[in-house]
Amino acid sequence: TTPSNAHVEPRAAVDQVDTYYDTSDWLIHRAGYVLRIRSAGESNQATLKSLRLGSAKGFVERRELTEPLTEADAQLLGSAKGDVGVRVRALTGPRRLQPLFQVQTHRERYALLQADGAESAEIALDSSHFAAPGRPEQTATRVEVECLDGRPDNLQHWVDDLSAKAELEPAQISKFQLALAAFG
């Protein structure tokens, strides 16, 4: 079932590589953020996300800033003029960013469309492989529903129904936190 008068429509699948960065003394994490550089095809972007825990219902609300990059290189943030570059420099000063781990994800995507054609959510079926130097690879699968219209309450019944029918459990930790736990 979908929210009243809505339907699900497939979108193109994507393969993406996310590399997570911090300073050697974890300044970004200690400030309550995660820094990710995502490469998907020809697109590269830096994202700074606030760390938040999920609620009992599985909804997470967090601040997320994104800035396009010409290459998947965190060192470009040293001169980037957008929101991510400015904030990362303010947090880290002259410290060098270093990769923590990488997550390769195959994402099957679907749009939840309202009767008027407005996209209210993106549904992603993720199959991810986590890699860190000197550690065995870890895998995880997830279903993510990202609210795009700012009204997650409108999705609650639909998410509950999907969870029950597919026997899904709300994720209690993010992919970043999952990798931290897996790699120690």
PDB file of C-alpha atoms in Angstrom:
ATOM      1  CA  THR A   1       0.000   0.000   0.000  1.00  0.00           C
ATOM      2  CA  THR A   2       1.052   3.594  -0.594  1.00  0.00           C
ATOM      3  CA  PRO A   3      -0.154   6.839   0.931  1.00  0.00           C
ATOM      4  CA  SER A   4      -3.573   7.715  -0.521  1.00  0.00           C
ATOM      5  CA  ASN A   5      -3.470   8.431  -4.251  1.00  0.00           C
ATOM      6  CA  ALA A   6       0.267   7.689  -4.511  1.00  0.00           C
ATOM      7  CA  HIS A   7       2.200   5.102  -6.486  1.00  0.00           C
ATOM      8  CA  VAL A   8       5.732   3.726  -6.674  1.00  0.00           C
ATOM      9  CA  GLU A   9       7.745   4.156  -9.869  1.00  0.00           C
ATOM     10  CA  PRO A  10      11.191   2.628 -10.577  1.00  0.00           C
ATOM     11  CA  ARG A  11      14.184   4.896 -11.188  1.00  0.00           C
ATOM     12  CA  ALA A  12      17.598   4.064 -12.619  1.00  0.00           C
ATOM     13  CA  ALA A  13      19.855   2.031 -10.333  1.00  0.00           C
ATOM     14  CA  VAL A  14      23.163   3.598  -9.323  1.00  0.00           C
ATOM     15  CA  ASP A  15      26.516   2.318  -8.145  1.00  0.00           C
ATOM     16  CA  GLN A  16      28.236   4.654  -5.736  1.00  0.00           C
ATOM     17  CA  VAL A  17      31.449   4.722  -3.745  1.00  0.00           C
ATOM     18  CA  ASP A  18      31.429   6.619  -0.444  1.00  0.00           C
ATOM     19  CA  THR A  19      34.718   7.382   1.271  1.00  0.00           C
ATOM     20  CA  TYR A  20      34.479   8.706   4.823  1.00  0.00           C
ATOM     21  CA  TYR A  21      37.115  11.129   6.111  1.00  0.00           C
ATOM     22  CA  ASP A  22      38.236  12.753   9.325  1.00  0.00           C
ATOM     23  CA  THR A  23      41.412  14.153  10.839  1.00  0.00           C
ATOM     24  CA  SER A  24      43.802  11.879  12.753  1.00  0.00           C
ATOM     25  CA  ASP A  25      42.312  13.211  16.008  1.00  0.00           C
ATOM     26  CA  TRP A  26      38.691  12.826  14.811  1.00  0.00           C
ATOM     27  CA  LEU A  27      37.802  16.537  14.983  1.00  0.00           C
ATOM     28  CA  ILE A  28      34.837  16.228  12.617  1.00  0.00           C
ATOM     29  CA  HIS A  29      33.327  13.301  14.505  1.00  0.00           C
ATOM     30  CA  ARG A  30      33.929  14.946  17.902  1.00  0.00           C
ATOM     31  CA  ALA A  31      32.062  18.015  16.597  1.00  0.00           C
ATOM     32  CA  GLY A  32      29.061  15.751  15.872  1.00  0.00           C
ATOM     33  CA  TYR A  33      29.469  15.377  12.107  1.00  0.00           C
ATOM     34  CA  VAL A  34      30.436  12.863   9.425  1.00  0.00           C
ATOM     35  CA  LEU A  35      32.266  13.819   6.220  1.00  0.00           C
ATOM     36  CA  ARG A  36      31.652  11.701   3.135  1.00  0.00           C
ATOM     37  CA  ILE A  37      32.885  12.032  -0.446  1.00  0.00           C
ATOM     38  CA  ARG A  38      30.537  10.226  -2.862  1.00  0.00           C
ATOM     39  CA  SER A  39      31.442   9.226  -6.373  1.00  0.00           C
ATOM     40  CA  ALA A  40      28.640   7.969  -8.631  1.00  0.00           C
ATOM     41  CA  GLY A  41      29.463   7.821 -12.325  1.00  0.00           C
ATOM     42  CA  GLU A  42      30.732  11.260 -13.353  1.00  0.00           C
ATOM     43  CA  SER A  43      29.300  12.923 -10.238  1.00  0.00           C
ATOM     44  CA  ASN A  44      31.397  13.656  -7.148  1.00  0.00           C
ATOM     45  CA  GLN A  45      30.138  15.402  -4.049  1.00  0.00           C
ATOM     46  CA  ALA A  46      31.141  16.110  -0.485  1.00  0.00           C
ATOM     47  CA  THR A  47      28.499  15.749   2.227  1.00  0.00           C
ATOM     48  CA  LEU A  48      28.695  16.876   5.826  1.00  0.00           C
ATOM     49  CA  LYS A  49      26.021  15.200   7.972  1.00  0.00           C
ATOM     50  CA  SER A  50      25.147  15.711  11.593  1.00  0.00           C
ATOM     51  CA  LEU A  51      25.225  12.565  13.714  1.00  0.00           C
ATOM     52  CA  ARG A  52      21.773  11.633  14.985  1.00  0.00           C
ATOM     53  CA  LEU A  53      20.331   8.445  16.352  1.00  0.00           C
ATOM     54  CA  GLY A  54      17.209   6.913  14.831  1.00  0.00           C
ATOM     55  CA  SER A  55      13.896   7.065  16.626  1.00  0.00           C
ATOM     56  CA  ALA A  56      11.896   4.016  17.689  1.00  0.00           C
ATOM     57  CA  LYS A  57       9.877   4.365  14.472  1.00  0.00           C
ATOM     58  CA  GLY A  58      13.057   4.362  12.357  1.00  0.00           C
ATOM     59  CA  PHE A  59      12.886   8.031  11.294  1.00  0.00           C
ATOM     60  CA  VAL A  60      16.056  10.100  11.478  1.00  0.00           C
ATOM     61  CA  GLU A  61      16.176  13.855  11.085  1.00  0.00           C
ATOM     62  CA  ARG A  62      19.571  15.430  10.586  1.00  0.00           C
ATOM     63  CA  ARG A  63      21.255  18.379   8.989  1.00  0.00           C
ATOM     64  CA  GLU A  64      22.962  17.536   5.703  1.00  0.00           C
ATOM     65  CA  LEU A  65      25.032  19.866   3.524  1.00  0.00           C
ATOM     66  CA  THR A  66      26.278  18.843   0.067  1.00  0.00           C
ATOM     67  CA  GLU A  67      28.785  20.420  -2.302  1.00  0.00           C
ATOM     68  CA  PRO A  68      29.799  19.216  -5.781  1.00  0.00           C
ATOM     69  CA  LEU A  69      33.472  18.437  -6.392  1.00  0.00           C
ATOM     70  CA  THR A  70      35.374  18.097  -9.680  1.00  0.00           C
ATOM     71  CA  GLU A  71      37.031  14.897  -8.364  1.00  0.00           C
ATOM     72  CA  ALA A  72      36.432  12.472  -5.511  1.00  0.00           C
ATOM     73  CA  ASP A  73      39.264  14.071  -3.512  1.00  0.00           C
ATOM     74  CA  ALA A  74      38.698  15.350   0.037  1.00  0.00           C
ATOM     75  CA  GLN A  75      41.748  17.603  -0.216  1.00  0.00           C
ATOM     76  CA  LEU A  76      39.773  19.778  -2.682  1.00  0.00           C
ATOM     77  CA  LEU A  77      37.753  20.944   0.330  1.00  0.00           C
ATOM     78  CA  GLY A  78      40.811  22.969   1.364  1.00  0.00           C
ATOM     79  CA  SER A  79      39.859  25.544  -1.290  1.00  0.00           C
ATOM     80  CA  ALA A  80      36.164  24.746  -1.921  1.00  0.00           C
ATOM     81  CA  LYS A  81      33.921  27.795  -1.575  1.00  0.00           C
ATOM     82  CA  GLY A  82      30.632  26.030  -0.756  1.00  0.00           C
ATOM     83  CA  ASP A  83      28.977  25.202   2.556  1.00  0.00           C
ATOM     84  CA  VAL A  84      30.878  21.938   3.074  1.00  0.00           C
ATOM     85  CA  GLY A  85      34.343  23.316   2.313  1.00  0.00           C
ATOM     86  CA  VAL A  86      33.851  26.372   4.534  1.00  0.00           C
ATOM     87  CA  ARG A  87      32.602  24.302   7.474  1.00  0.00           C
ATOM     88  CA  VAL A  88      35.220  21.563   7.135  1.00  0.00           C
ATOM     89  CA  ARG A  89      38.017  24.182   7.142  1.00  0.00           C
ATOM     90  CA  ALA A  90      36.451  25.866  10.182  1.00  0.00           C
ATOM     91  CA  LEU A  91      36.391  22.503  12.018  1.00  0.00           C
ATOM     92  CA  THR A  92      39.775  21.123  10.975  1.00  0.00           C
ATOM     93  CA  GLY A  93      41.991  24.162  10.416  1.00  0.00           C
ATOM     94  CA  PRO A  94      45.286  23.071   8.808  1.00  0.00           C
ATOM     95  CA  ARG A  95      44.881  19.387   9.733  1.00  0.00           C
ATOM     96  CA  ARG A  96      44.917  16.961   6.815  1.00  0.00           C
ATOM     97  CA  LEU A  97      41.859  14.828   6.093  1.00  0.00           C
ATOM     98  CA  GLN A  98      42.498  11.100   5.959  1.00  0.00           C
ATOM     99  CA  PRO A  99      40.266   8.281   4.690  1.00  0.00           C
ATOM    100  CA  LEU A 100      38.662   6.139   7.381  1.00  0.00           C
ATOM    101  CA  PHE A 101      36.904   3.524   5.253  1.00  0.00           C
ATOM    102  CA  GLN A 102      34.997   3.076   2.011  1.00  0.00           C
ATOM    103  CA  VAL A 103      31.473   1.865   1.289  1.00  0.00           C
ATOM    104  CA  GLN A 104      30.591   0.572  -2.194  1.00  0.00           C
ATOM    105  CA  THR A 105      26.836   0.439  -2.726  1.00  0.00           C
ATOM    106  CA  HIS A 106      24.567  -0.814  -5.471  1.00  0.00           C
ATOM    107  CA  ARG A 107      21.335   1.163  -5.026  1.00  0.00           C
ATOM    108  CA  GLU A 108      18.015   0.175  -6.592  1.00  0.00           C
ATOM    109  CA  ARG A 109      15.865   3.328  -6.521  1.00  0.00           C
ATOM    110  CA  TYR A 110      12.128   3.972  -6.581  1.00  0.00           C
ATOM    111  CA  ALA A 111      10.113   7.173  -6.378  1.00  0.00           C
ATOM    112  CA  LEU A 112       6.960   7.501  -4.301  1.00  0.00           C
ATOM    113  CA  LEU A 113       4.793   9.803  -6.408  1.00  0.00           C
ATOM    114  CA  GLN A 114       1.648  11.600  -5.323  1.00  0.00           C
ATOM    115  CA  ALA A 115      -1.410  11.732  -7.621  1.00  0.00           C
ATOM    116  CA  ASP A 116      -0.247  15.130  -8.931  1.00  0.00           C
ATOM    117  CA  GLY A 117       3.164  13.664  -9.894  1.00  0.00           C
ATOM    118  CA  ALA A 118       5.045  15.285  -7.008  1.00  0.00           C
ATOM    119  CA  GLU A 119       7.781  13.047  -5.617  1.00  0.00           C
ATOM    120  CA  SER A 120       7.255  12.703  -1.866  1.00  0.00           C
ATOM    121  CA  ALA A 121       9.950  10.103  -1.121  1.00  0.00           C
ATOM    122  CA  GLU A 122      12.774   8.077  -2.571  1.00  0.00           C
ATOM    123  CA  ILE A 123      12.933   4.407  -1.670  1.00  0.00           C
ATOM    124  CA  ALA A 124      16.409   2.866  -1.929  1.00  0.00           C
ATOM    125  CA  LEU A 125      17.310  -0.818  -1.743  1.00  0.00           C
ATOM    126  CA  ASP A 126      21.014  -0.803  -0.870  1.00  0.00           C
ATOM    127  CA  SER A 127      23.513  -3.623  -1.046  1.00  0.00           C
ATOM    128  CA  SER A 128      26.737  -2.295   0.506  1.00  0.00           C
ATOM    129  CA  HIS A 129      30.289  -3.564   0.918  1.00  0.00           C
ATOM    130  CA  PHE A 130      32.435  -1.919   3.606  1.00  0.00           C
ATOM    131  CA  ALA A 131      36.232  -1.893   3.254  1.00  0.00           C
ATOM    132  CA  ALA A 132      39.000  -0.572   5.499  1.00  0.00           C
ATOM    133  CA  PRO A 133      42.763  -1.090   5.164  1.00  0.00           C
ATOM    134  CA  GLY A 134      43.879  -4.305   6.840  1.00  0.00           C
ATOM    135  CA  ARG A 135      40.313  -5.389   7.770  1.00  0.00           C
ATOM    136  CA  PRO A 136      38.049  -8.087   6.289  1.00  0.00           C
ATOM    137  CA  GLU A 137      35.260  -6.712   4.096  1.00  0.00           C
ATOM    138  CA  GLN A 138      31.796  -6.408   5.665  1.00  0.00           C
ATOM    139  CA  THR A 139      28.426  -6.385   3.859  1.00  0.00           C
ATOM    140  CA  ALA A 140      24.996  -5.001   4.675  1.00  0.00           C
ATOM    141  CA  THR A 141      21.636  -4.591   2.986  1.00  0.00           C
ATOM    142  CA  ARG A 142      19.191  -1.814   3.804  1.00  0.00           C
ATOM    143  CA  VAL A 143      15.944  -0.268   2.713  1.00  0.00           C
ATOM    144  CA  GLU A 144      15.970   3.507   3.084  1.00  0.00           C
ATOM    145  CA  VAL A 145      12.979   5.778   2.627  1.00  0.00           C
ATOM    146  CA  GLU A 146      14.011   9.410   2.289  1.00  0.00           C
ATOM    147  CA  CYS A 147      11.250  11.953   2.713  1.00  0.00           C
ATOM    148  CA  LEU A 148      11.585  14.648   0.042  1.00  0.00           C
ATOM    149  CA  ASP A 149       8.592  16.863   0.804  1.00  0.00           C
ATOM    150  CA  GLY A 150       9.358  17.665   4.456  1.00  0.00           C
ATOM    151  CA  ARG A 151       6.358  15.722   5.800  1.00  0.00           C
ATOM    152  CA  PRO A 152       7.591  12.379   7.166  1.00  0.00           C
ATOM    153  CA  ASP A 153       4.376  11.902   9.192  1.00  0.00           C
ATOM    154  CA  ASN A 154       2.541  11.379   5.894  1.00  0.00           C
ATOM    155  CA  LEU A 155       4.762   8.349   5.234  1.00  0.00           C
ATOM    156  CA  GLN A 156       4.454   6.697   8.647  1.00  0.00           C
ATOM    157  CA  HIS A 157       1.548   4.361   7.826  1.00  0.00           C
ATOM    158  CA  TRP A 158       3.152   3.359   4.524  1.00  0.00           C
ATOM    159  CA  VAL A 159       6.554   2.680   6.141  1.00  0.00           C
ATOM    160  CA  ASP A 160       4.887   0.689   8.941  1.00  0.00           C
ATOM    161  CA  ASP A 161       2.972  -1.383   6.382  1.00  0.00           C
ATOM    162  CA  LEU A 162       6.102  -1.985   4.268  1.00  0.00           C
ATOM    163  CA  SER A 163       8.092  -2.958   7.386  1.00  0.00           C
ATOM    164  CA  ALA A 164       5.450  -5.431   8.514  1.00  0.00           C
ATOM    165  CA  LYS A 165       4.943  -7.063   5.101  1.00  0.00           C
ATOM    166  CA  ALA A 166       8.667  -7.344   4.334  1.00  0.00           C
ATOM    167  CA  GLU A 167       9.610  -8.182   7.946  1.00  0.00           C
ATOM    168  CA  LEU A 168      11.984  -5.191   8.155  1.00  0.00           C
ATOM    169  CA  GLU A 169      13.419  -3.744  11.358  1.00  0.00           C
ATOM    170  CA  PRO A 170      14.273  -0.047  11.737  1.00  0.00           C
ATOM    171  CA  ALA A 171      18.018   0.576  11.499  1.00  0.00           C
ATOM    172  CA  GLN A 172      19.323   1.822  14.816  1.00  0.00           C
ATOM    173  CA  ILE A 173      22.645   3.044  13.417  1.00  0.00           C
ATOM    174  CA  SER A 174      23.836   4.762  10.237  1.00  0.00           C
ATOM    175  CA  LYS A 175      26.138   3.187   7.629  1.00  0.00           C
ATOM    176  CA  PHE A 176      28.950   5.264   9.136  1.00  0.00           C
ATOM    177  CA  GLN A 177      28.243   3.892  12.615  1.00  0.00           C
ATOM    178  CA  LEU A 178      27.879   0.363  11.214  1.00  0.00           C
ATOM    179  CA  ALA A 179      31.340   0.603   9.640  1.00  0.00           C
ATOM    180  CA  LEU A 180      32.827   2.002  12.868  1.00  0.00           C
ATOM    181  CA  ALA A 181      31.421  -0.960  14.787  1.00  0.00           C
ATOM    182  CA  ALA A 182      32.592  -3.457  12.150  1.00  0.00           C
ATOM    183  CA  PHE A 183      36.131  -2.097  11.940  1.00  0.00           C
ATOM    184  CA  GLY A 184      36.590  -1.106  15.584  1.00  0.00           C
TER     185      GLY A 184
END
